[in-house]
mmCIF file of C-alpha atoms in Angstrom:
data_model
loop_
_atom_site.group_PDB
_atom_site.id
_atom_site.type_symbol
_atom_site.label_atom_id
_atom_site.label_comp_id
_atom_site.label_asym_id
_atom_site.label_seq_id
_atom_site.Cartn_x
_atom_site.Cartn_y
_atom_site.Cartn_z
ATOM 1 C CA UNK A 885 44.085 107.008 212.075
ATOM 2 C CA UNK A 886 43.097 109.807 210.039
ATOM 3 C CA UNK A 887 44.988 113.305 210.665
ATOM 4 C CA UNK A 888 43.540 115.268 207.888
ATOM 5 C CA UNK A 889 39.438 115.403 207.330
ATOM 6 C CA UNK A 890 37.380 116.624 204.662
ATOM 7 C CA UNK A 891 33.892 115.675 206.028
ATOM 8 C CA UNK A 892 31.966 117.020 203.333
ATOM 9 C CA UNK A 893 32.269 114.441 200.246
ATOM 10 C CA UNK A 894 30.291 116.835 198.232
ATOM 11 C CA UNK A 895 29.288 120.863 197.589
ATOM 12 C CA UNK A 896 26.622 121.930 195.231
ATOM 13 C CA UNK A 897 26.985 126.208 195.079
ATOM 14 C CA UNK A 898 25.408 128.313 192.275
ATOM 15 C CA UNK A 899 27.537 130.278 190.171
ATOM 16 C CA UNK A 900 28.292 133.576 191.457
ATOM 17 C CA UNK A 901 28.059 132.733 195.298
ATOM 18 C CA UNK A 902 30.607 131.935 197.687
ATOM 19 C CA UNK A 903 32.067 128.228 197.870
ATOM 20 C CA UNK A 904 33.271 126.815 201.596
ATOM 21 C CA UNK A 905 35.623 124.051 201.640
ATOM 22 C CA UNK A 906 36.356 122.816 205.160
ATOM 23 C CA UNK A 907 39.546 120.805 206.362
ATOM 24 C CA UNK A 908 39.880 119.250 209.730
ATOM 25 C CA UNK A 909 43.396 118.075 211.357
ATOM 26 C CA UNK A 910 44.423 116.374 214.393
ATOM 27 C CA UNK A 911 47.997 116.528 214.074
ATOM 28 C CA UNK A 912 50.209 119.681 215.749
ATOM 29 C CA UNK A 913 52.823 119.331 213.903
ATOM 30 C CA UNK A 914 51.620 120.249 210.882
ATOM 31 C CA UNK A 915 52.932 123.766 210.176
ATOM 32 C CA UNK A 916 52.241 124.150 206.259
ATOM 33 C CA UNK A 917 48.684 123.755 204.479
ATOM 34 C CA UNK A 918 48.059 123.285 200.764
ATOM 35 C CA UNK A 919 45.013 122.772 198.602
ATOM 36 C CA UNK A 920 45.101 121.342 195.860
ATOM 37 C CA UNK A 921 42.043 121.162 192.845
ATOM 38 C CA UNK A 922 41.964 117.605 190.747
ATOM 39 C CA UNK A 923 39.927 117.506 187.645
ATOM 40 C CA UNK A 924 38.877 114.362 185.751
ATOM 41 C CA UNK A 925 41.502 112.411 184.064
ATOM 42 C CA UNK A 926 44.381 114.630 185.576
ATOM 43 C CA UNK A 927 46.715 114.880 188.752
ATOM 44 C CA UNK A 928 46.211 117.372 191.091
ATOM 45 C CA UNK A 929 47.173 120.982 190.874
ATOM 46 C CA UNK A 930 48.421 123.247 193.229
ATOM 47 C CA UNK A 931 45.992 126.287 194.337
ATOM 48 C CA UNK A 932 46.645 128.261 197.213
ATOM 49 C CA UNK A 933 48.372 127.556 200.362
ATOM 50 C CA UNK A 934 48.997 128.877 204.086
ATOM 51 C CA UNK A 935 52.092 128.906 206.685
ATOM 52 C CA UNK A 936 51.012 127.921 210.188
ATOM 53 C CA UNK A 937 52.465 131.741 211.526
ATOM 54 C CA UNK A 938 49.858 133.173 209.244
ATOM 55 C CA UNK A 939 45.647 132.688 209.683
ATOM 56 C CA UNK A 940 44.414 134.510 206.186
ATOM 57 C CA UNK A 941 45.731 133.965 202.977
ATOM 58 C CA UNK A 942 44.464 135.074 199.488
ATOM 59 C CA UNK A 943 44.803 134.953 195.863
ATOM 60 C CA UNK A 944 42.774 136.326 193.683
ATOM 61 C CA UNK A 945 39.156 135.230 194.126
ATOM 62 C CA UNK A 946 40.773 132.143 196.361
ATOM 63 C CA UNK A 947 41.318 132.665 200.426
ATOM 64 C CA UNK A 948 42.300 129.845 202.370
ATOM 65 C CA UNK A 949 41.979 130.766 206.721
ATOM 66 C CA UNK A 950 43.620 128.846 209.030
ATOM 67 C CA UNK A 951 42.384 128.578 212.685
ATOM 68 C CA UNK A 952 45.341 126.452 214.730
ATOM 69 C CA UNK A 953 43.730 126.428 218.104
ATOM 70 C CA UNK A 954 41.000 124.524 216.609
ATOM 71 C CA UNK A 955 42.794 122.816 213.899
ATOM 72 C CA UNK A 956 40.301 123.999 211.035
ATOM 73 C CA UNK A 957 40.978 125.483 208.251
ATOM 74 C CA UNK A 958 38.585 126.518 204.834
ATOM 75 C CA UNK A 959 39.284 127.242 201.291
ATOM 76 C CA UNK A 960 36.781 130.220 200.016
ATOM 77 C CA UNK A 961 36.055 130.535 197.027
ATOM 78 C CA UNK A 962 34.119 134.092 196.097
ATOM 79 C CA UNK A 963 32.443 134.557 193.216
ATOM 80 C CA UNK A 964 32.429 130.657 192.345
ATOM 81 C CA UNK A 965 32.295 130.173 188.839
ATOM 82 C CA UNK A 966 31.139 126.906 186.640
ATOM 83 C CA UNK A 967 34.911 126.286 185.866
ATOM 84 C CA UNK A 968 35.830 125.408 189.538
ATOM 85 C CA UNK A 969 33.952 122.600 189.710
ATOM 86 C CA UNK A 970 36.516 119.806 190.208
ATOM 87 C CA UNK A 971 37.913 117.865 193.810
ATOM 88 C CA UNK A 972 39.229 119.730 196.257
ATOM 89 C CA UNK A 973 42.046 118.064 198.672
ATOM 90 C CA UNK A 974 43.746 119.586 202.159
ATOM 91 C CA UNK A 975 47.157 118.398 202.416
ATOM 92 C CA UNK A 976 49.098 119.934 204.969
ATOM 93 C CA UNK A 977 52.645 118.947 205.657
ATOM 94 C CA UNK A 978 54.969 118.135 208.842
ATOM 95 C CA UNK A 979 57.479 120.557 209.491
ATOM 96 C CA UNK A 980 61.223 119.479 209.545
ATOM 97 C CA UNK A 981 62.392 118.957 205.805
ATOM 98 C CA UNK A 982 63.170 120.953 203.200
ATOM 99 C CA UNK A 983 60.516 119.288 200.793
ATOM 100 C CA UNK A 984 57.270 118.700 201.087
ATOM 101 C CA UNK A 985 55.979 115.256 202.430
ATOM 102 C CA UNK A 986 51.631 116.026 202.089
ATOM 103 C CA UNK A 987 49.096 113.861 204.098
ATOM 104 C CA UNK A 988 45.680 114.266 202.350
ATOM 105 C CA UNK A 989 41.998 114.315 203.290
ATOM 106 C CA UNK A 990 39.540 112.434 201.335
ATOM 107 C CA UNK A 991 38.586 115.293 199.180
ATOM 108 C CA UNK A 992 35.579 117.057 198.386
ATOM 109 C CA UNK A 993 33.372 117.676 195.064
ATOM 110 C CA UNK A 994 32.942 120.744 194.544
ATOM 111 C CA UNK A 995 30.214 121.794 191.435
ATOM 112 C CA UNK A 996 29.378 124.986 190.515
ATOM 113 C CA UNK A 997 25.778 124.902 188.685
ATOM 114 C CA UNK A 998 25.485 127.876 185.736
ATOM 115 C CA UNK B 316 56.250 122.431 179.161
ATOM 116 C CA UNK B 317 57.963 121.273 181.748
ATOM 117 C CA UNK B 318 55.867 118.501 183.560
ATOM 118 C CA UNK B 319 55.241 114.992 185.058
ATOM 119 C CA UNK B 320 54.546 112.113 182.282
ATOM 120 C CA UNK B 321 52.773 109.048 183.418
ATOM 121 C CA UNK B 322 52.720 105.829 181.282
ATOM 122 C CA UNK B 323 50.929 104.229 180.276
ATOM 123 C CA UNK B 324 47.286 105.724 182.058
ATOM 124 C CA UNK B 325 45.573 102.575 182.124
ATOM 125 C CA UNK B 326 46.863 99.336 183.080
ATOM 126 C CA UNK B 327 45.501 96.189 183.494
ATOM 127 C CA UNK B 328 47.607 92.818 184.956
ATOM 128 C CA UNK B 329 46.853 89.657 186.440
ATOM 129 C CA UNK B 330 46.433 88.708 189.879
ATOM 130 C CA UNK B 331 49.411 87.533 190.583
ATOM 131 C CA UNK B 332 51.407 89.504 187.600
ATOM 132 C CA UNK B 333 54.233 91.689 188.579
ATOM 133 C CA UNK B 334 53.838 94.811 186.653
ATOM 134 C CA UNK B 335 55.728 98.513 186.499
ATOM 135 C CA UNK B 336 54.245 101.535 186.375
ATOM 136 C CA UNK B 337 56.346 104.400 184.752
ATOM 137 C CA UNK B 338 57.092 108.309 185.599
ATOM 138 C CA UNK B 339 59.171 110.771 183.984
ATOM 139 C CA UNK B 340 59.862 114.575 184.966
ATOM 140 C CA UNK B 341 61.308 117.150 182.712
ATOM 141 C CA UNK B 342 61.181 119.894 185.880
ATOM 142 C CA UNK B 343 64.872 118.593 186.901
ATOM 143 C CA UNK B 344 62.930 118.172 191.019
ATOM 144 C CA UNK B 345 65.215 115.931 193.171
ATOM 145 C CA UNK B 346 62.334 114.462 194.853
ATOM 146 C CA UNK B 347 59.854 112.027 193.527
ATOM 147 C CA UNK B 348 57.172 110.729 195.299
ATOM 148 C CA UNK B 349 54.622 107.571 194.271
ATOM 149 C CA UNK B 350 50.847 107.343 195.889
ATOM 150 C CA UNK B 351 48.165 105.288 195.755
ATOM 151 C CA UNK B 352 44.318 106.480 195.614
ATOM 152 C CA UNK B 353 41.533 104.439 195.653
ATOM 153 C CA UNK B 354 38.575 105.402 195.031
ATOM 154 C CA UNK B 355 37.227 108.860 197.194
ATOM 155 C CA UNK B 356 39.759 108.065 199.335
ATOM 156 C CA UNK B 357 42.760 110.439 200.332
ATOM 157 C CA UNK B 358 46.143 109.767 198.023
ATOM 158 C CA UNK B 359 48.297 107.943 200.176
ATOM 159 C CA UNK B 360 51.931 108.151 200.097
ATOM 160 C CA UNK B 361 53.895 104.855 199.219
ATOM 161 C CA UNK B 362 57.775 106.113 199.501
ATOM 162 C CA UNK B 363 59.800 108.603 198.180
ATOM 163 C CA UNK B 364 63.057 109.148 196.680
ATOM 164 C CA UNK B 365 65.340 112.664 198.252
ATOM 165 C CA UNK B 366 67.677 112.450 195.278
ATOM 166 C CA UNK B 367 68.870 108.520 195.170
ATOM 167 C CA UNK B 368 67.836 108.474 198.863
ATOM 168 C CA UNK B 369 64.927 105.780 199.464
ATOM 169 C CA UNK B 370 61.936 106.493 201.826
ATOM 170 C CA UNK B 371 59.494 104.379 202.653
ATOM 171 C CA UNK B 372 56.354 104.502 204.697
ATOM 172 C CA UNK B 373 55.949 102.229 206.991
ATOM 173 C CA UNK B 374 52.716 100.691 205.981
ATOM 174 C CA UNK B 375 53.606 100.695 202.950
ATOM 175 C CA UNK B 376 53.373 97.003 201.709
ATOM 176 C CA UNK B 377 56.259 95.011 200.713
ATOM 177 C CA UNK B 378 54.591 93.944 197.180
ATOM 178 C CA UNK B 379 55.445 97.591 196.038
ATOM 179 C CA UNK B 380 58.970 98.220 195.433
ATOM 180 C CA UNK B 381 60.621 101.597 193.413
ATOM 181 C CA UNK B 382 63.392 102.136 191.468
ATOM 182 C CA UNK B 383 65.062 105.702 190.616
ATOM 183 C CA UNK B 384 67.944 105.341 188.107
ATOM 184 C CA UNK B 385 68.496 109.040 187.268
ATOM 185 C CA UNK B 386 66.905 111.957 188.057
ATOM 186 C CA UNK B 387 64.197 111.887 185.755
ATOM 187 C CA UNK B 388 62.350 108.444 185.882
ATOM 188 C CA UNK B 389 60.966 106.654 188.589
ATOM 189 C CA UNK B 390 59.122 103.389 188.776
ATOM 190 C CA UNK B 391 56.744 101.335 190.339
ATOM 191 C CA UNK B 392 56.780 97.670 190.567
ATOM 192 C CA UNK B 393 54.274 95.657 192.292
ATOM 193 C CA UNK B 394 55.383 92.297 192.476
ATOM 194 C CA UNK B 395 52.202 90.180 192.801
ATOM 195 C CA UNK B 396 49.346 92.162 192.146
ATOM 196 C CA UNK B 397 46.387 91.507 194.253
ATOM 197 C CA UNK B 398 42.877 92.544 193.515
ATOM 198 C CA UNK B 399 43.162 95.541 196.515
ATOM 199 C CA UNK B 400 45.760 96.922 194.690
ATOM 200 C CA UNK B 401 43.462 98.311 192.324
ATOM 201 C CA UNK B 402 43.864 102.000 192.559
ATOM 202 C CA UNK B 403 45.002 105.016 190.528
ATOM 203 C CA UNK B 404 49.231 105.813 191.473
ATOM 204 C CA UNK B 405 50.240 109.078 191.123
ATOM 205 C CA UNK B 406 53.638 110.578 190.809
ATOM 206 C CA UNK B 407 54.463 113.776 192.263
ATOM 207 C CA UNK B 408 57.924 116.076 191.875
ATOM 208 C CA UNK B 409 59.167 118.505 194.076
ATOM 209 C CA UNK B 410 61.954 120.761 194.642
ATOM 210 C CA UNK B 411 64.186 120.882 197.881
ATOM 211 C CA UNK B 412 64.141 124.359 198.864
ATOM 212 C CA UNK B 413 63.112 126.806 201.674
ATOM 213 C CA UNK B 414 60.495 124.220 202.417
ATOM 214 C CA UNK B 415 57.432 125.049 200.726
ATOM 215 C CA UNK B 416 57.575 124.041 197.390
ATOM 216 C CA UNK B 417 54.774 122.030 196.200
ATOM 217 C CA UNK B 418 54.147 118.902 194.416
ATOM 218 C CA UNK B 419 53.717 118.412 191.191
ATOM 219 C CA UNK B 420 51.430 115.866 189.911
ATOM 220 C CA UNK B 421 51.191 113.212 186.818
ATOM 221 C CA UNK B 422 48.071 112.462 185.644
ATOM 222 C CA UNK B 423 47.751 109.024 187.251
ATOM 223 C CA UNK B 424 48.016 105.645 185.906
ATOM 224 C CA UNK B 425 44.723 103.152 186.896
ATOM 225 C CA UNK B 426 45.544 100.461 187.302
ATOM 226 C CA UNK B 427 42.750 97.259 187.042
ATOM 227 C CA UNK B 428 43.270 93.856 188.532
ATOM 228 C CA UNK B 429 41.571 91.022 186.832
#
């Protein structure tokens, strides 16, 4: 059973344009969602993330929305630049703890052509 | 800089040959965390550790096994190795807190099965 959803494997945007990253979820108790970006050869890195009271959150040229009623939610990335190009993973988190306990999707490749 | 070490990256056992995958953290996080990716699949978490506390999932398999003995190492041992357990394991740190701290992520350790 898979709760979290990245359908696209793959995303081929030229430099300069906008970059959608879509995440899917199935399970309502989620109520925190992170991104994180994974390059070759390294772990994953925190980027941006978004509290289930809140449907817009940005940071710099990063904005992660969150739609609950439709359990969607998309990382934008505006103006995408050749240095993004790296795996993108939706991990959102159950509510309850302190911590943070992260399912993941699959993960999508992002590449950003000069 | 503070971070999360991984040794060694690349390891390669037997079938059959327990081996122990290593993690270190110099960010002083009470909770450590071990997953296992194959490949473009989602990390998936194997257990956790809340301080000495042990969590695991419960599909996690009983061929992996963890040990914590301070705050600052974990490890992995899988006791017989079989050729599905070829995967890259992460380690991740986090902080308790007001609940959303992130992970922080090793570098990974692949490991091959022969």
């Amino acid at each position: 059973d898979q709760q979290v959803k990245q359908n696209s494997p793959s995303l081929s945007v030229q430099e300069g344009r906008i970059s959608i990253l879509n995440c899917d979820y199935t399970n309502s108790m989620f109520d925190y969602f992170l991104w994180y970006k994974k390059y070759p050869a390294e772990g994953p890195t925190f980027l941006i993330s978004i509290s289930s009271i809140k449907d817009k959150n940005e940071d710099g040229r990063f904005t992660v929305f969150l739609n609950k009623s439709a359990k969607h939610l998309s990382l934008h990335i505006v103006p995408s630049q050749p240095g993004d190009s790296a795996v993108y993973f939706c991990a959102p988190r159950v509510g309850g703890t302190s911590y943070g306990k992260l399912t993941f999707g699959q993960g999508t490749i992002l590449t950003v052509h000069p | 800089d503070a971070m999360v070490i991984q040794n060694p990256r690349y390891q390669v056992t037997q079938f059959g040959k327990p081996v122990t995958l290593s993690c270190s953290q110099t960010l002083n996080h009470n909770v450590m965390y071990w997953y296992q990716q194959k490949s473009s699949q989602a990390p998936k978490l194997l257990f956790h550790y809340y301080d000495k506390d042990f969590n695991n999932e419960a599909d996690t398999p009983d061929n992996f096994q963890s040990r914590r003995p301070n705050t600052s190492f974990c490890f992995l041992d899988i006791r017989s190795p079989g050729l599905g357990d070829a995967a890259m394991y992460l380690c991740a740190t986090s902080r308790e807190g007001g609940g959303q701290e992130t992970q922080y992520f090793g570098p990974g350790t692949r490991l091959l099965v022969l």
